[in-house]
Short mmCIF file of C-alpha atoms in Angstrom, two decimals:
data_model
loop_
_atom_site.label_atom_id
_atom_site.label_comp_id
_atom_site.label_asym_id
_atom_site.label_seq_id
_atom_site.Cartn_x
_atom_site.Cartn_y
_atom_site.Cartn_z
CA MET C 1 0.20 0.03 0.17
CA GLU C 2 3.29 2.24 0.65
CA MET C 3 4.50 1.46 -2.68
CA GLU C 4 1.38 2.18 -4.35
CA THR C 5 1.24 5.67 -2.50
CA GLU C 6 4.37 6.44 -3.19
CA ILE C 7 4.21 5.62 -7.08
CA GLN C 8 1.26 8.16 -7.17
CA GLN C 9 3.87 10.98 -6.11
CA LEU C 10 5.80 10.12 -8.81
CA VAL C 11 2.89 9.79 -11.47
CA SER C 12 1.63 13.45 -10.12
CA MET C 13 4.98 14.70 -10.96
CA GLY C 14 4.52 13.46 -14.58
CA PHE C 15 7.01 10.53 -14.72
CA PRO C 16 5.60 6.90 -16.24
CA THR C 17 4.02 4.58 -14.33
CA ASP C 18 5.68 1.96 -15.35
CA LEU C 19 9.45 4.02 -15.02
CA ALA C 20 8.81 5.09 -11.43
CA ALA C 21 7.66 1.50 -10.27
CA LYS C 22 11.24 0.94 -11.75
CA ALA C 23 12.94 3.59 -10.44
CA LEU C 24 11.42 2.96 -6.66
CA ALA C 25 12.74 -0.94 -7.27
CA ALA C 26 15.55 0.62 -7.68
CA ALA C 27 16.17 3.16 -4.55
CA ALA C 28 14.32 0.04 -2.38
CA GLY C 29 11.39 2.35 -1.65
CA ASP C 30 13.22 5.60 -0.89
CA LEU C 31 11.43 8.44 -2.18
CA LEU C 32 13.75 10.99 -2.53
CA LYS C 33 16.47 8.45 -4.19
CA ALA C 34 13.54 7.25 -7.04
CA THR C 35 13.60 11.19 -8.00
CA ASP C 36 16.79 11.44 -7.85
CA TRP C 37 16.80 8.25 -10.17
CA LEU C 38 14.19 9.68 -12.61
CA LEU C 39 15.68 13.31 -13.17
CA ASN C 40 19.35 11.53 -14.28
CA ASN C 41 18.23 8.43 -16.03
CA HIS C 42 14.75 9.56 -17.64
CA ASN C 43 16.78 12.94 -19.03
CA ASN C 44 19.75 11.28 -19.85
CA SER C 45 17.71 8.66 -22.05
CA THR C 46 15.81 11.49 -24.21
CA SER C 47 18.30 13.69 -24.79
CA GLN C 48 21.00 12.11 -25.73
CA PRO C 49 20.42 11.33 -29.90
CA SER C 50 22.48 7.88 -29.57
CA SER C 51 24.35 5.02 -27.52
CA ASN C 52 27.60 5.55 -28.99
CA SER C 53 27.15 9.62 -28.54
CA SER C 54 30.16 11.82 -27.03
CA THR C 55 28.17 14.58 -25.41
CA PRO C 56 28.66 14.21 -21.81
CA PRO C 57 25.18 13.49 -19.76
CA ILE C 58 23.06 16.21 -18.24
CA LEU C 59 22.32 16.02 -14.93
CA GLN C 60 20.30 17.37 -12.93
CA PRO C 61 20.73 18.79 -9.02
CA LYS C 62 19.42 17.11 -6.01
CA ILE C 63 16.42 16.61 -5.80
CA ASN C 64 16.57 16.86 -2.14
CA ARG C 65 16.81 20.68 -1.78
CA PHE C 66 13.32 21.60 -2.93
CA PHE C 67 11.38 17.81 -2.40
CA HIS C 68 9.81 17.92 0.40
CA SER C 69 7.37 14.39 0.79
CA ASN C 70 4.43 13.57 3.22
CA SER C 71 6.58 10.14 3.44
CA ASN C 72 7.86 10.70 7.41
CA LYS C 73 9.69 7.11 7.17
CA HIS C 74 11.83 8.60 4.03
CA HIS C 75 12.24 12.33 4.63
CA ASN C 76 13.49 13.92 7.88
CA PRO C 77 13.75 18.33 7.75
CA LEU C 78 16.54 17.70 10.62
CA LYS C 79 19.06 15.71 7.63
CA THR C 80 21.35 18.18 6.03
CA HIS C 81 22.10 18.07 2.48
CA GLN C 82 26.02 16.87 3.11
CA GLN C 83 23.93 13.76 4.51
CA PHE C 84 21.47 13.19 1.66
CA ASP C 85 24.96 13.64 -0.22
CA GLU C 86 26.79 10.70 1.60
CA ILE C 87 23.76 8.54 0.91
CA GLU C 88 25.56 5.54 -0.95
CA GLY C 89 24.10 5.53 -4.68
CA VAL C 90 23.22 9.04 -5.19
CA GLU C 91 25.41 10.44 -7.52
CA GLN C 92 26.57 13.55 -6.44
CA SER C 93 25.99 16.02 -9.22
CA ASP C 94 25.72 19.09 -7.70
CA PRO C 95 28.74 21.93 -8.66
CA LEU C 96 28.32 23.96 -5.58
CA ILE C 97 28.66 20.67 -3.14
CA HIS C 98 31.85 19.80 -5.04
CA ARG C 99 33.33 23.41 -4.47
CA LYS C 100 32.71 23.23 -0.60
CA LYS C 101 33.83 19.90 -0.82
CA ARG C 102 37.13 20.69 -2.33
CA GLN C 103 37.24 23.69 -0.29
CA LYS C 104 37.56 22.05 3.32
CA PRO C 105 38.58 25.12 5.76
CA THR C 106 37.55 22.14 8.64
CA GLU C 107 34.52 19.29 8.15
CA ASN C 108 33.01 19.95 10.47
CA GLN C 109 32.60 23.64 10.06
CA GLU C 110 30.68 23.04 6.72
CA ASN C 111 27.61 21.40 8.76
CA ILE C 112 26.94 24.23 10.42
CA GLN C 113 24.54 26.97 8.15
CA LYS C 114 25.89 30.14 7.79
CA PRO C 115 24.06 33.43 8.24
CA SER C 116 22.78 35.18 5.09
CA ALA C 117 23.79 38.54 4.57
CA HIS C 118 20.49 40.03 5.90
CA ALA C 119 21.05 38.23 9.30
CA PRO C 120 21.22 40.27 12.48
CA LEU C 121 24.46 41.69 13.17
CA ALA C 122 24.93 39.23 16.87
CA GLU C 123 24.00 36.85 14.48
CA ARG C 124 26.24 36.65 11.50
CA MET C 125 29.08 37.85 14.17
CA ARG C 126 29.05 35.29 16.39
CA PRO C 127 32.58 33.30 16.44
CA ARG C 128 33.28 30.50 13.94
CA VAL C 129 36.13 29.03 16.48
CA LEU C 130 36.88 29.06 19.95
CA ASP C 131 40.05 31.31 19.80
CA GLU C 132 37.02 34.13 18.87
CA VAL C 133 34.79 33.79 21.94
CA VAL C 134 35.58 35.98 24.27
CA GLY C 135 34.81 36.50 28.50
CA GLN C 136 35.39 33.26 29.44
CA ASP C 137 38.95 32.15 29.40
CA HIS C 138 37.76 29.97 32.85
CA LEU C 139 35.74 27.93 30.69
CA LEU C 140 38.37 27.76 27.09
CA ALA C 141 42.18 28.43 28.62
CA GLY C 142 44.73 25.89 27.56
CA ASP C 143 44.04 22.99 30.37
CA SER C 144 40.42 23.78 30.67
CA LEU C 145 37.95 20.56 30.22
CA LEU C 146 36.78 22.06 27.11
CA ARG C 147 40.10 21.89 25.49
CA SER C 148 41.81 18.86 27.25
CA ALA C 149 38.40 17.00 25.83
CA ILE C 150 38.70 18.85 22.37
CA ASP C 151 42.38 18.09 21.60
CA SER C 152 41.57 14.12 22.66
CA GLY C 153 38.37 14.10 20.51
CA ARG C 154 35.83 12.66 23.18
CA LEU C 155 33.55 15.68 23.84
CA PRO C 156 31.60 15.54 26.60
CA SER C 157 27.61 16.32 27.52
CA VAL C 158 27.70 19.41 29.12
CA VAL C 159 24.92 21.81 29.40
CA LEU C 160 25.83 25.41 28.87
CA TRP C 161 24.46 27.51 32.17
CA GLY C 162 24.72 31.35 31.90
CA PRO C 163 22.77 34.74 31.04
CA PRO C 164 21.96 35.47 27.77
CA GLY C 165 24.07 37.29 25.50
CA THR C 166 27.46 35.52 27.19
CA GLY C 167 27.81 32.89 24.68
CA LYS C 168 26.53 29.56 25.34
CA THR C 169 25.32 29.01 21.38
CA SER C 170 28.28 30.39 19.93
CA ILE C 171 30.48 28.19 22.94
CA ALA C 172 28.30 25.38 21.45
CA ARG C 173 29.05 26.11 17.78
CA ALA C 174 33.11 26.65 18.28
CA ILE C 175 33.62 23.18 20.02
CA VAL C 176 32.35 21.54 16.64
CA SER C 177 34.09 23.63 14.50
CA SER C 178 37.15 23.66 16.57
CA SER C 179 37.30 19.92 17.54
CA CYS C 180 40.33 17.62 15.64
CA CYS C 181 37.13 15.23 14.52
CA SER C 182 34.18 15.27 12.46
CA TYR C 183 30.93 15.66 14.14
CA ARG C 184 28.01 16.99 12.74
CA PHE C 185 25.81 19.70 14.22
CA VAL C 186 22.27 19.44 14.60
CA SER C 187 20.55 22.73 16.75
CA LEU C 188 17.03 22.59 18.23
CA CYS C 189 15.39 25.05 19.80
CA ALA C 190 13.06 23.56 23.24
CA VAL C 191 10.80 26.75 22.69
CA THR C 192 9.59 25.10 18.93
CA CYS C 193 10.50 21.31 18.98
CA GLY C 194 9.29 18.32 21.11
CA VAL C 195 10.54 14.78 21.64
CA LYS C 196 8.93 13.80 18.33
CA ASP C 197 11.74 16.13 17.13
CA VAL C 198 14.57 15.04 19.22
CA ARG C 199 13.85 11.47 18.05
CA GLU C 200 14.15 11.97 14.77
CA ALA C 201 17.77 13.38 15.41
CA VAL C 202 18.47 10.62 17.23
CA ASP C 203 17.18 8.05 14.61
CA ASP C 204 19.18 10.33 12.17
CA ALA C 205 22.67 10.27 14.90
CA ARG C 206 22.59 6.29 15.28
CA LYS C 207 21.92 6.19 11.25
CA LEU C 208 25.47 7.70 10.51
CA LYS C 209 27.15 6.58 13.40
CA LEU C 210 26.37 2.63 11.71
CA ARG C 211 27.04 4.03 7.85
CA ILE C 212 30.09 6.28 8.08
CA ASN C 213 30.84 6.17 11.72
CA LYS C 214 30.36 9.99 12.61
CA ARG C 215 28.99 11.06 15.34
CA THR C 216 26.46 13.91 15.92
CA VAL C 217 26.15 16.88 18.45
CA LEU C 218 22.82 17.65 19.68
CA PHE C 219 22.49 21.30 20.68
CA LEU C 220 19.20 22.04 22.35
CA ASP C 221 19.15 26.30 23.76
CA GLU C 222 16.61 26.85 25.86
CA VAL C 223 16.88 23.21 27.63
CA HIS C 224 14.70 24.60 30.59
CA ARG C 225 11.97 24.79 28.79
CA PHE C 226 11.39 20.98 28.64
CA ASN C 227 9.24 19.18 31.37
CA LYS C 228 10.85 16.51 33.73
CA SER C 229 9.53 13.56 30.75
CA GLN C 230 10.96 15.37 27.87
CA GLN C 231 14.25 15.72 29.24
CA ASP C 232 13.79 12.06 30.82
CA SER C 233 14.13 11.15 26.63
CA PHE C 234 17.68 12.19 26.83
CA LEU C 235 18.64 10.03 29.26
CA PRO C 236 18.91 6.69 27.21
CA VAL C 237 20.62 8.15 24.38
CA ILE C 238 23.34 10.40 26.12
CA GLU C 239 23.82 7.07 28.18
CA ASP C 240 24.32 5.16 24.85
CA GLY C 241 27.00 7.28 23.25
CA SER C 242 23.81 7.68 20.62
CA ILE C 243 24.99 11.66 20.37
CA VAL C 244 27.12 13.96 22.26
CA PHE C 245 24.43 16.23 24.26
CA ILE C 246 25.19 20.31 24.80
CA GLY C 247 22.27 22.05 26.54
CA ALA C 248 22.09 26.08 26.66
CA THR C 249 19.94 27.97 29.71
CA THR C 250 19.52 30.63 31.38
CA GLU C 251 17.88 29.18 34.50
CA ASN C 252 19.78 27.39 36.98
CA PRO C 253 20.15 24.26 36.54
CA SER C 254 19.64 23.07 39.96
CA PHE C 255 15.83 23.91 39.49
CA HIS C 256 14.85 23.68 36.06
CA LEU C 257 16.83 20.27 35.05
CA ILE C 258 16.07 16.68 36.65
CA LYS C 259 18.80 14.82 38.41
CA PRO C 260 19.16 12.23 36.44
CA LEU C 261 20.30 14.36 33.32
CA LEU C 262 22.28 16.34 35.29
CA SER C 263 24.43 13.69 36.34
CA ARG C 264 24.74 12.92 32.59
CA CYS C 265 26.40 16.10 31.54
CA ARG C 266 28.70 18.51 33.21
CA VAL C 267 27.65 21.68 33.45
CA LEU C 268 29.75 24.60 32.70
CA THR C 269 28.81 28.57 34.18
CA LEU C 270 29.40 31.01 31.82
CA ASN C 271 29.83 34.78 33.20
CA LEU C 272 28.87 38.50 32.23
CA LEU C 273 31.08 39.65 29.60
CA ARG C 274 32.86 42.50 31.34
CA PRO C 275 33.48 46.04 29.73
CA HIS C 276 36.64 45.52 27.99
CA HIS C 277 35.54 42.39 26.74
CA LEU C 278 32.38 43.98 25.19
CA LYS C 279 35.02 47.05 23.98
CA THR C 280 36.94 43.84 21.71
CA LEU C 281 33.86 42.32 20.32
CA VAL C 282 32.66 46.22 19.19
CA LYS C 283 36.11 47.28 17.97
CA ARG C 284 35.99 43.74 16.12
CA VAL C 285 32.75 44.11 14.31
CA VAL C 286 33.90 47.97 12.84
CA VAL C 287 36.74 46.73 10.77
CA ASP C 288 35.57 43.20 10.33
CA THR C 289 33.97 43.64 6.89
CA ASP C 290 33.24 40.57 6.03
CA ARG C 291 30.37 40.53 8.26
CA GLY C 292 30.52 43.18 10.63
CA LEU C 293 28.51 46.86 10.10
CA ALA C 294 29.78 47.46 6.43
CA ALA C 295 28.06 43.77 5.66
CA SER C 296 24.53 45.21 6.85
CA SER C 297 25.10 47.93 4.97
CA VAL C 298 23.23 48.62 1.74
CA ASN C 299 23.73 52.35 1.21
CA GLY C 300 27.00 52.18 0.07
CA VAL C 301 28.83 52.63 3.30
CA LEU C 302 32.49 51.42 3.02
CA LYS C 303 33.41 52.09 6.42
CA PHE C 304 31.82 52.75 9.50
CA GLU C 305 34.30 54.52 12.86
CA LEU C 306 33.54 54.76 16.68
CA ASN C 307 35.28 57.17 19.03
CA ASP C 308 36.82 56.18 21.85
CA GLU C 309 33.88 58.09 23.89
CA ALA C 310 30.88 56.25 21.71
CA ILE C 311 32.48 52.84 22.63
CA ASP C 312 32.92 53.65 26.12
CA PHE C 313 29.77 54.49 26.79
CA LEU C 314 28.45 51.46 25.08
CA SER C 315 30.15 48.52 26.88
CA LEU C 316 28.87 50.29 30.00
CA HIS C 317 25.45 50.16 29.54
CA CYS C 318 24.80 46.79 28.31
CA ASP C 319 24.45 44.49 31.44
CA GLY C 320 27.47 42.34 29.93
CA ASP C 321 24.61 40.61 27.47
CA ALA C 322 26.80 40.76 23.82
CA ARG C 323 23.51 40.89 21.86
CA VAL C 324 22.47 43.69 22.94
CA ALA C 325 25.73 45.89 22.51
CA LEU C 326 25.93 44.55 19.03
CA ASN C 327 22.27 44.63 18.39
CA ALA C 328 22.20 48.17 19.85
CA LEU C 329 25.17 49.25 17.71
CA GLU C 330 23.31 48.22 14.22
CA VAL C 331 20.92 50.42 15.48
CA ALA C 332 22.72 52.71 15.88
CA SER C 333 24.84 52.46 12.84
CA THR C 334 21.58 52.94 11.38
CA THR C 335 20.63 56.49 12.27
CA ALA C 336 24.35 57.67 11.87
CA THR C 337 23.90 56.57 8.02
CA ALA C 338 20.68 58.13 7.71
CA ARG C 339 22.29 61.33 8.98
CA ALA C 340 25.37 61.28 7.06
CA LYS C 341 23.31 60.81 3.81
CA ARG C 342 21.44 63.91 5.05
CA SER C 343 24.14 65.88 5.21
CA SER C 344 26.11 64.82 1.95
CA ILE C 345 26.29 66.76 -0.71
CA ASP C 346 26.06 63.86 -3.58
CA GLY C 347 23.90 61.84 -1.77
CA LEU C 348 26.14 59.31 -0.95
CA ASP C 349 29.15 58.92 2.17
CA LEU C 350 31.35 56.06 2.14
CA SER C 351 32.79 56.88 5.54
CA VAL C 352 30.32 56.86 9.06
CA THR C 353 31.14 57.97 12.26
CA VAL C 354 28.67 56.75 14.87
CA ALA C 355 28.73 58.76 17.39
CA ILE C 356 27.79 58.88 21.23
CA GLY C 357 24.40 60.13 20.43
CA ASP C 358 23.58 57.69 18.28
CA ILE C 359 24.54 55.14 20.74
CA LYS C 360 21.95 56.39 23.31
CA GLU C 361 19.31 56.92 20.95
CA ALA C 362 19.78 53.18 20.05
CA LEU C 363 19.77 52.52 23.93
CA GLN C 364 16.96 54.46 24.61
CA CYS C 365 17.81 53.40 28.60
CA LYS C 366 20.01 51.12 30.07
CA HIS C 367 19.61 47.25 29.46
CA LEU C 368 18.93 45.42 32.93
CA ALA C 369 19.25 42.00 33.48
CA TYR C 370 16.67 41.21 35.77
CA ASP C 371 13.88 38.75 35.69
CA ARG C 372 11.81 38.90 37.81
CA ALA C 373 10.45 35.06 37.82
CA GLY C 374 13.95 34.29 37.66
CA GLU C 375 17.44 33.21 39.56
CA GLU C 376 18.74 37.03 39.72
CA HIS C 377 15.33 37.95 41.12
CA TYR C 378 16.56 35.96 44.36
CA ASN C 379 20.38 37.00 43.50
CA VAL C 380 19.40 41.00 44.08
CA ILE C 381 17.00 40.41 46.96
CA SER C 382 19.64 38.76 48.47
CA ALA C 383 22.23 41.11 47.97
CA LEU C 384 19.50 43.92 49.52
CA ILE C 385 19.07 41.84 52.66
CA LYS C 386 23.29 41.30 53.07
CA SER C 387 23.69 44.82 52.80
CA MET C 388 21.22 45.22 55.44
CA ARG C 389 22.34 43.11 57.18
CA GLY C 390 26.36 44.91 57.08
CA SER C 391 25.10 47.76 57.67
CA ASP C 392 25.60 49.81 54.46
CA ALA C 393 22.28 51.82 53.57
CA ASP C 394 23.85 52.88 50.50
CA ALA C 395 24.99 49.53 49.11
CA ALA C 396 21.02 48.50 50.53
CA ILE C 397 19.39 51.80 48.88
CA TYR C 398 21.37 51.07 45.38
CA TRP C 399 19.92 47.49 44.99
CA LEU C 400 16.87 48.18 46.09
CA ALA C 401 17.04 50.53 43.14
CA ARG C 402 18.46 47.83 41.10
CA MET C 403 15.25 46.10 41.98
CA LEU C 404 12.39 48.84 41.27
CA GLU C 405 14.10 49.73 38.12
CA GLY C 406 14.03 46.33 36.79
CA GLY C 407 9.52 46.15 37.70
CA GLU C 408 10.07 44.30 40.64
CA GLU C 409 6.52 44.62 43.25
CA PRO C 410 6.98 46.91 45.92
CA LEU C 411 4.59 45.07 48.39
CA TYR C 412 7.23 41.84 47.95
CA ILE C 413 9.94 44.44 48.91
CA ALA C 414 8.17 45.25 52.14
CA ARG C 415 7.68 42.35 53.49
CA ARG C 416 11.05 41.35 53.01
CA LEU C 417 11.68 43.95 55.05
CA ILE C 418 9.47 43.21 57.92
CA VAL C 419 11.00 39.72 58.82
CA PHE C 420 13.94 41.83 58.53
CA ALA C 421 12.98 43.70 61.08
CA SER C 422 11.77 40.97 63.26
CA GLU C 423 14.86 38.64 62.00
CA ASP C 424 18.13 40.90 62.29
CA VAL C 425 17.02 43.57 64.19
CA GLY C 426 14.42 42.32 66.50
CA LEU C 427 14.77 43.48 70.07
CA ALA C 428 17.97 45.99 69.26
CA ASP C 429 15.62 48.42 67.95
CA GLN C 430 11.84 47.64 69.06
CA GLN C 431 10.63 50.39 66.47
CA ALA C 432 12.02 48.54 63.61
CA LEU C 433 9.05 45.96 63.13
CA THR C 434 6.56 49.20 63.55
CA GLN C 435 8.32 50.68 60.32
CA ALA C 436 8.67 48.07 58.47
CA VAL C 437 4.87 47.55 58.80
CA SER C 438 4.46 51.23 58.42
CA CYS C 439 6.45 51.03 54.96
CA TYR C 440 3.68 47.74 53.70
CA GLN C 441 0.82 50.62 54.72
CA GLY C 442 2.34 53.87 52.70
CA CYS C 443 3.45 51.62 49.62
CA HIS C 444 -0.45 49.66 49.65
CA PHE C 445 -1.65 52.85 49.57
CA ILE C 446 0.61 55.38 47.29
CA GLY C 447 1.51 52.56 45.33
CA MET C 448 5.30 53.26 41.91
CA PRO C 449 6.66 55.46 41.72
CA GLU C 450 5.99 57.36 45.01
CA CYS C 451 6.42 54.38 47.18
CA ASN C 452 9.88 54.51 46.54
CA VAL C 453 11.23 56.76 48.61
CA ILE C 454 8.81 55.26 51.82
CA LEU C 455 10.89 52.05 50.62
CA ALA C 456 14.48 53.81 50.65
CA GLN C 457 13.53 55.13 53.95
CA CYS C 458 12.57 52.02 55.57
CA VAL C 459 15.88 50.01 54.22
CA ALA C 460 17.83 53.39 55.32
CA TYR C 461 16.64 52.97 58.58
CA LEU C 462 16.82 49.20 59.42
CA ALA C 463 19.97 49.11 57.78
CA LEU C 464 21.28 51.68 60.60
CA ALA C 465 19.36 50.22 63.19
CA PRO C 466 21.86 48.32 65.39
CA LYS C 467 21.12 44.98 65.41
CA SER C 468 19.95 41.55 67.22
CA VAL C 469 19.28 37.77 66.29
CA SER C 470 18.58 36.54 69.63
CA VAL C 471 14.83 36.09 69.18
CA SER C 472 15.35 34.01 65.81
CA ARG C 473 17.97 32.08 67.38
CA ALA C 474 15.61 31.21 70.36
CA ILE C 475 13.16 30.70 68.35
CA GLY C 476 15.10 28.47 66.08
CA PHE C 477 16.38 26.75 68.97
CA ALA C 478 13.19 25.95 70.38
CA ARG C 479 12.10 23.92 67.87
CA LYS C 480 14.67 21.97 67.11
CA MET C 481 13.80 20.81 71.07
CA VAL C 482 10.63 20.78 70.16
CA LYS C 483 11.13 18.44 66.87
CA GLU C 484 14.57 16.62 68.30
CA LEU C 485 13.38 16.14 72.10
CA VAL C 486 14.82 12.14 73.03
CA GLY C 487 11.93 10.83 74.42
CA GLY C 488 9.37 12.82 73.83
CA ASN C 489 8.21 16.50 74.84
CA GLU C 490 7.31 16.56 78.18
CA GLY C 491 3.96 17.60 79.68
CA VAL C 492 2.71 21.28 81.34
CA PRO C 493 3.37 20.88 84.81
CA LEU C 494 0.54 20.67 87.03
CA HIS C 495 0.83 24.70 88.48
CA LEU C 496 0.73 26.01 85.06
CA LYS C 497 -2.31 23.80 83.26
CA ASN C 498 -5.57 25.74 82.97
CA ALA C 499 -8.03 24.31 85.82
CA SER C 500 -11.35 25.11 84.11
CA THR C 501 -13.39 22.09 86.48
CA LYS C 502 -13.72 21.26 89.64
CA LEU C 503 -12.09 18.05 88.72
CA MET C 504 -9.22 19.62 87.19
CA LYS C 505 -8.55 21.62 90.03
CA ASP C 506 -9.30 18.10 92.51
CA LEU C 507 -6.42 16.93 90.11
CA GLY C 508 -4.02 19.54 90.70
CA TYR C 509 -4.43 21.70 88.29
CA GLY C 510 -2.65 25.25 88.59
CA LYS C 511 -1.86 24.34 92.25
CA GLY C 512 0.59 25.87 93.60
CA TYR C 513 0.90 28.53 90.84
CA ILE C 514 2.22 32.35 91.72
CA TYR C 515 0.19 35.00 89.74
CA PRO C 516 2.65 37.96 89.01
CA PRO C 517 1.09 40.77 89.28
CA ASP C 518 0.22 39.93 92.88
CA ASN C 519 3.38 38.79 93.98
CA PRO C 520 6.22 41.02 91.76
CA ASP C 521 9.29 39.52 93.82
CA SER C 522 8.14 35.74 93.18
CA LEU C 523 11.12 35.00 90.55
CA SER C 524 11.68 31.88 91.95
CA GLN C 525 8.21 30.47 90.13
CA SER C 526 9.34 27.71 86.95
CA TYR C 527 7.77 28.13 83.53
CA LEU C 528 9.20 24.77 82.31
CA HIS C 529 9.60 21.34 82.90
CA PRO C 530 12.86 19.96 85.20
CA SER C 531 13.97 18.31 82.16
CA LEU C 532 14.33 21.32 79.99
CA GLN C 533 15.73 23.72 83.18
CA GLY C 534 18.68 25.85 81.62
#
């Protein structure tokens, strides 16, 4: 039944039924190979005048470049052109492919798709090899895990964890390009793919390994988007070596990735880029005529220039995010080009200077790396609390401003201040709790932006107040005693029990209790069981 369906597809393309059946038989049922066979052999037989003619055969381009089959068995969108060219028995007739194979800068670079000229600047400037990666020296040093693995040809499965724009995807691609062994690179994104796509990629990887002993690196961006059952699908294929898995995430793997996956992968942490790293990238973009600013210009601009003031401003206002820096620079270059065109006499300016005003216009405001639902949310509130605990009011107000500018809910901050007032200030300043509760009420009544002053006042008060943790330690120790006391908790002493009935009084409830208001000097009365004294 399946063979008849494929014959009908070939017939609908204009091939005779008998020839379609013959092609499918020659191609062992593979629809793509059968179509290639038909295009090559059928056209050759009709275009050549005789078998003795010296005219070279007319070879058709590879049909798999533009053919989309409805058969899921023989067609997989994850397969690259290089894979189909490697299938045994298919004639390689595309001169473009032959030209690429003759050049062969490195075999691994060929199977990573190069960005087009219309791609964003940040995408065009992705590092091609590890030596071009900037700012992650702790991962890419000569004796690091990655360098050693690449030199030995034994890539481990890893999870790259770091803020946006720090080079996770770039490092994954550069690992494959820089490796001494040949790998096929398959890139997926957890936002747009599912388990079915992963299974298809793994099936292709297994077939490729069996056919030509070539391994596959499967890169999954935003891996934290997969739920637990979806993450489970990686476990067996990582374990049996079918793929080398590289995941990328901006979220803490401890919270978002399952433990079995973490046990099979090495977690590598990427740091925010420092200003001098961003300066290096910006200068590289300016001088690179093939991929940099000049490559994105359609107005005849052959050269862009940035003064030191513009470079310094850009590198300091992107919060360590290279993508933000390069995207802002691309927008700024467009603004500068338009201004130069207006002021040019002949309407064509071959050199454009990007000024600091263009950078400010492109950025609009300083980029802040703050996520109200992510790890940075907890990092910044932790910095605020620890600054108040250390009595540094200036630092505390700075972290408060970071949270407010990042869009944090003011009442969340106010609730944390109430906890701090009791837990860290405590009995050392009994007005602290009153101040914090009043701050919460004021924020509730007023709202943003005016309540920022109320929060700042409370933060400064708590930071400068004396500190005492005696109450928090006391309740913590008491709870520990209740939970861990050997032999169970003792009963309430009789003199402390409530005698609400005559029977209770007859049993001795409340007997011997001294009423303190009537006996202010009676300090000998015990309020704990004898076993708990002291």
